[in-house]
XYZ file of C-alpha atoms in Angstrom:
310
model
C -74.092 80.353 -6.816
C -73.314 76.308 -7.351
C -70.792 77.044 -5.101
C -72.791 79.408 -2.187
C -75.580 76.905 -2.390
C -72.856 74.545 -1.611
C -71.057 76.398 1.184
C -75.124 77.184 2.770
C -75.763 73.503 2.570
C -72.497 72.418 4.436
C -73.740 75.013 7.253
C -77.164 74.348 7.475
C -76.306 69.909 7.094
C -75.259 70.288 11.557
C -79.061 72.111 11.963
C -81.024 70.007 9.488
C -79.352 66.841 11.596
C -79.851 68.038 15.012
C -83.942 68.450 14.090
C -83.518 65.427 12.527
C -82.172 63.816 15.514
C -85.020 66.305 17.721
C -88.029 64.551 16.044
C -86.679 61.010 16.198
C -85.838 61.154 19.711
C -88.473 63.706 21.286
C -90.645 62.234 23.600
C -93.956 63.329 23.610
C -94.521 62.003 19.801
C -95.657 65.910 18.938
C -95.070 65.223 15.344
C -97.606 61.645 15.391
C -94.820 59.930 12.609
C -93.823 57.637 15.817
C -95.236 54.298 15.836
C -96.193 53.937 19.547
C -97.843 56.750 21.155
C -97.026 59.196 24.261
C -98.886 57.590 26.914
C -98.273 60.110 29.293
C -100.308 63.554 30.087
C -98.101 66.260 28.144
C -100.486 69.305 27.762
C -98.611 70.003 24.926
C -99.640 66.931 23.031
C -103.043 67.247 24.380
C -104.147 70.334 22.753
C -102.561 69.839 19.397
C -104.596 66.201 19.274
C -106.830 68.515 20.028
C -106.840 71.026 17.465
C -106.489 67.770 14.828
C -109.347 66.211 15.624
C -111.558 68.568 17.913
C -114.448 66.146 19.814
C -117.439 67.976 21.219
C -116.957 66.709 24.899
C -114.095 67.590 27.015
C -112.041 66.615 30.309
C -110.325 69.630 31.825
C -108.333 69.479 34.940
C -105.365 68.232 36.588
C -103.577 64.827 37.203
C -106.605 63.601 38.987
C -108.706 63.670 35.629
C -105.512 63.038 33.365
C -105.031 59.199 33.324
C -108.827 57.540 32.336
C -108.646 55.239 29.553
C -109.256 56.724 26.708
C -110.902 53.825 24.879
C -113.629 53.118 27.864
C -114.532 56.624 27.682
C -115.527 56.886 24.628
C -117.065 53.529 25.049
C -119.377 54.857 27.958
C -120.172 58.159 26.696
C -120.679 57.300 23.371
C -118.581 59.595 21.533
C -115.332 60.436 20.654
C -113.967 62.621 23.465
C -111.127 65.279 23.878
C -108.661 65.170 26.900
C -107.175 68.537 27.918
C -106.126 67.378 31.385
C -102.831 67.489 32.484
C -100.874 67.045 35.227
C -99.889 70.304 37.672
C -102.424 71.989 35.820
C -104.238 74.348 38.270
C -107.562 75.620 37.974
C -106.953 79.145 36.080
C -104.883 76.759 33.385
C -108.147 74.563 33.444
C -110.445 77.888 31.921
C -108.075 79.032 29.788
C -108.010 75.789 28.324
C -111.770 76.013 28.024
C -111.832 79.331 26.604
C -109.345 78.015 24.245
C -111.541 74.983 23.259
C -114.591 76.730 23.100
C -112.992 79.424 20.754
C -111.722 76.636 18.525
C -114.349 74.338 18.779
C -117.843 76.143 19.436
C -119.777 72.854 18.959
C -118.901 71.190 22.359
C -121.836 70.038 23.880
C -120.280 68.730 27.428
C -117.643 69.019 29.608
C -116.580 67.602 32.415
C -114.242 69.370 34.739
C -112.059 68.905 37.429
C -111.788 71.562 40.701
C -110.761 69.965 43.911
C -109.790 72.041 47.561
C -105.892 71.512 46.399
C -106.629 73.998 43.379
C -109.192 75.851 44.790
C -105.969 76.667 46.529
C -104.746 80.622 46.424
C -101.075 79.944 46.140
C -101.541 77.492 43.634
C -101.528 79.628 40.525
C -99.736 79.207 37.843
C -99.785 80.801 34.277
C -98.144 78.758 30.988
C -101.476 78.791 28.859
C -100.045 81.527 26.425
C -96.338 79.004 26.256
C -98.713 76.010 25.841
C -100.434 77.454 22.800
C -97.545 78.780 20.982
C -95.569 75.640 21.131
C -99.226 73.611 20.552
C -99.229 75.741 17.222
C -95.594 76.329 16.491
C -93.366 73.282 15.536
C -90.115 75.523 15.559
C -91.054 77.036 19.181
C -91.325 73.352 20.167
C -87.754 72.131 18.776
C -86.123 75.962 19.893
C -87.843 75.735 23.544
C -84.631 74.617 25.928
C -86.404 72.228 28.764
C -87.774 69.783 25.666
C -83.892 69.939 24.172
C -83.077 68.694 27.573
C -85.901 65.605 27.935
C -84.967 64.821 24.289
C -81.312 64.704 25.227
C -82.202 62.209 27.909
C -84.215 60.057 25.294
C -80.998 59.696 23.574
C -79.177 58.537 27.294
C -81.848 55.885 27.411
C -81.950 54.848 24.060
C -77.979 53.727 24.547
C -78.616 52.429 27.745
C -80.862 49.850 25.917
C -84.098 50.878 28.309
C -87.443 52.946 27.392
C -88.179 56.181 29.620
C -91.907 54.814 30.359
C -94.187 57.210 31.571
C -94.805 56.470 35.736
C -98.087 54.990 36.517
C -99.959 55.327 39.420
C -99.645 51.454 40.386
C -97.601 49.548 42.638
C -97.645 46.037 44.886
C -97.523 47.447 48.501
C -95.575 45.306 51.010
C -96.180 44.209 54.404
C -93.749 46.805 55.704
C -95.810 49.428 54.356
C -98.483 48.718 56.549
C -97.075 48.422 59.864
C -95.136 50.678 61.797
C -91.260 49.907 62.335
C -91.518 48.633 66.033
C -94.706 46.016 64.684
C -97.783 48.392 65.239
C -100.540 48.305 62.910
C -100.978 51.590 60.308
C -103.960 53.405 60.610
C -102.606 54.183 56.669
C -100.615 53.189 54.696
C -96.714 54.124 54.645
C -97.060 56.118 51.467
C -100.523 57.649 52.235
C -99.042 58.997 55.221
C -96.428 60.823 53.897
C -98.293 62.533 50.911
C -101.214 63.534 53.748
C -97.570 65.359 55.694
C -97.044 66.884 51.552
C -99.922 68.225 51.480
C -100.506 69.477 54.972
C -97.086 71.209 54.582
C -98.268 72.807 50.879
C -101.610 73.832 52.417
C -99.839 75.120 55.686
C -96.376 77.006 53.987
C -98.614 79.883 52.629
C -102.107 79.972 54.841
C -104.751 78.007 52.463
C -106.971 80.898 51.088
C -109.550 79.942 48.299
C -108.802 81.390 45.478
C -112.433 83.852 45.090
C -111.111 85.461 41.708
C -111.047 81.847 40.604
C -113.805 80.860 42.035
C -115.970 84.030 40.512
C -114.750 83.192 37.289
C -115.532 79.285 36.953
C -119.389 80.490 38.052
C -119.216 82.408 35.030
C -118.133 79.951 32.916
C -120.665 78.030 34.374
C -123.297 80.445 33.614
C -121.650 80.448 30.078
C -122.117 76.806 29.884
C -125.997 76.845 31.007
C -126.513 79.131 29.022
C -125.695 78.120 25.588
C -126.586 74.284 26.874
C -122.996 73.200 27.010
C -123.785 69.872 30.281
C -121.095 71.039 32.909
C -120.181 68.184 35.111
C -118.111 69.776 37.835
C -116.339 67.396 39.008
C -114.819 66.963 42.500
C -112.349 63.442 42.244
C -112.408 61.170 45.016
C -109.327 61.511 48.188
C -108.201 59.307 50.374
C -109.373 59.235 53.314
C -106.115 60.181 55.403
C -106.291 63.312 53.385
C -109.417 64.028 54.652
C -108.514 63.553 57.942
C -105.358 65.035 58.399
C -105.237 67.632 56.028
C -109.089 68.792 55.317
C -110.139 68.136 58.437
C -107.245 68.946 60.489
C -107.451 72.518 58.564
C -111.234 73.301 58.750
C -110.859 73.484 55.265
C -113.971 71.278 54.635
C -115.979 74.572 55.172
C -114.480 75.634 51.959
C -115.404 72.621 49.406
C -118.645 72.850 51.102
C -119.508 76.498 49.905
C -117.907 75.912 46.668
C -120.799 73.221 45.574
C -123.431 75.863 46.671
C -122.367 78.122 44.681
C -121.565 76.474 41.459
C -124.538 74.289 42.189
C -127.196 76.488 40.588
C -125.399 76.060 37.439
C -123.699 72.845 37.189
C -123.969 69.483 37.893
C -121.640 69.022 41.101
C -120.291 65.263 41.129
C -119.123 65.102 44.383
C -116.402 62.103 45.158
C -114.534 64.542 47.201
C -115.307 65.091 50.545
C -118.345 62.724 52.333
C -119.791 61.440 55.180
C -118.061 57.948 53.577
C -115.491 57.642 51.358
C -116.928 55.546 48.069
C -113.343 54.000 47.612
C -111.611 52.639 49.580
C -107.637 52.784 51.276
C -106.702 49.360 48.419
C -108.331 51.278 45.301
C -105.863 54.265 46.006
C -102.345 55.149 44.859
C -101.731 58.042 46.774
C -104.035 60.088 48.495
C -105.335 62.413 45.866
C -104.569 59.287 42.481
C -106.335 55.973 42.364
C -104.342 52.994 41.372
C -104.704 52.337 37.495
C -105.964 49.204 37.972
C -108.784 48.868 41.261
C -109.764 52.447 41.590
C -109.404 54.583 38.633
C -111.895 51.694 35.723
C -114.493 52.071 38.843
C -113.812 55.768 38.306
C -114.042 55.706 34.685
C -116.963 54.025 34.656
C -119.079 55.819 37.199
C -117.764 59.394 36.302
C -118.927 58.642 32.374
C -122.017 56.783 32.638
C -123.259 59.710 35.057
C -126.417 61.177 34.353
């Protein structure tokens, strides 16, 4: 029996060592044992955080809703808030997360739900909730996932270089050349804003823009559910830079879809519309790119306005 146990230990030792290395170097602090907290927007980590400490106020949406200073949010709201937004989230995935959160915590009383013309686009459909749920609830599914193993190995490379893989920030110190064309003439919009608008325009024309009516109908049902059950639902349309408004939304006639969506959901939820207005409340200098506010000059202003709104 001892010999069998020793042979078994020898066989299992490499696996145990590998899992130990994985736990030490995995980038998302999945197990919550590292001193430094992961500061990105992984859906897996955020679902785990919600499961371990579910709040009665939640935030849903994509990257435009995913980078708030949560200490400030708690200060403005007056209680703990669970952040369930993550970069690249589609509207249907956010609605799946709403259903999941309500099932896990029926005491939820306030929801900040980010929606934009971009996530209303029918071609912007993703369905990863079952995988997110499985990996968030099953550590072995996480450790055996190929993509997360690749990311863990990348962390080791950063470690060997003596560097740290820091989550990207929506902030940059812009230079003079960012505001001028090569011929010296002044740009109407900062260079990266024009380039970003071109990218979004290509996305919205490669497959002709079309609102996903099924998603809208489902969202309206969620809004009705919230109203019937005393849940305060804020439909948040986050800010976008004027460059996107002019070079994409107005150019493609998407404004009518934004206005129609607002009309459809207004009877059932409070709509906070920063996305499409005659006068943009945020200026170019407050944006990092067309969809994302600068971490220091724009996001704190939006955070305060949104979470102190009545």
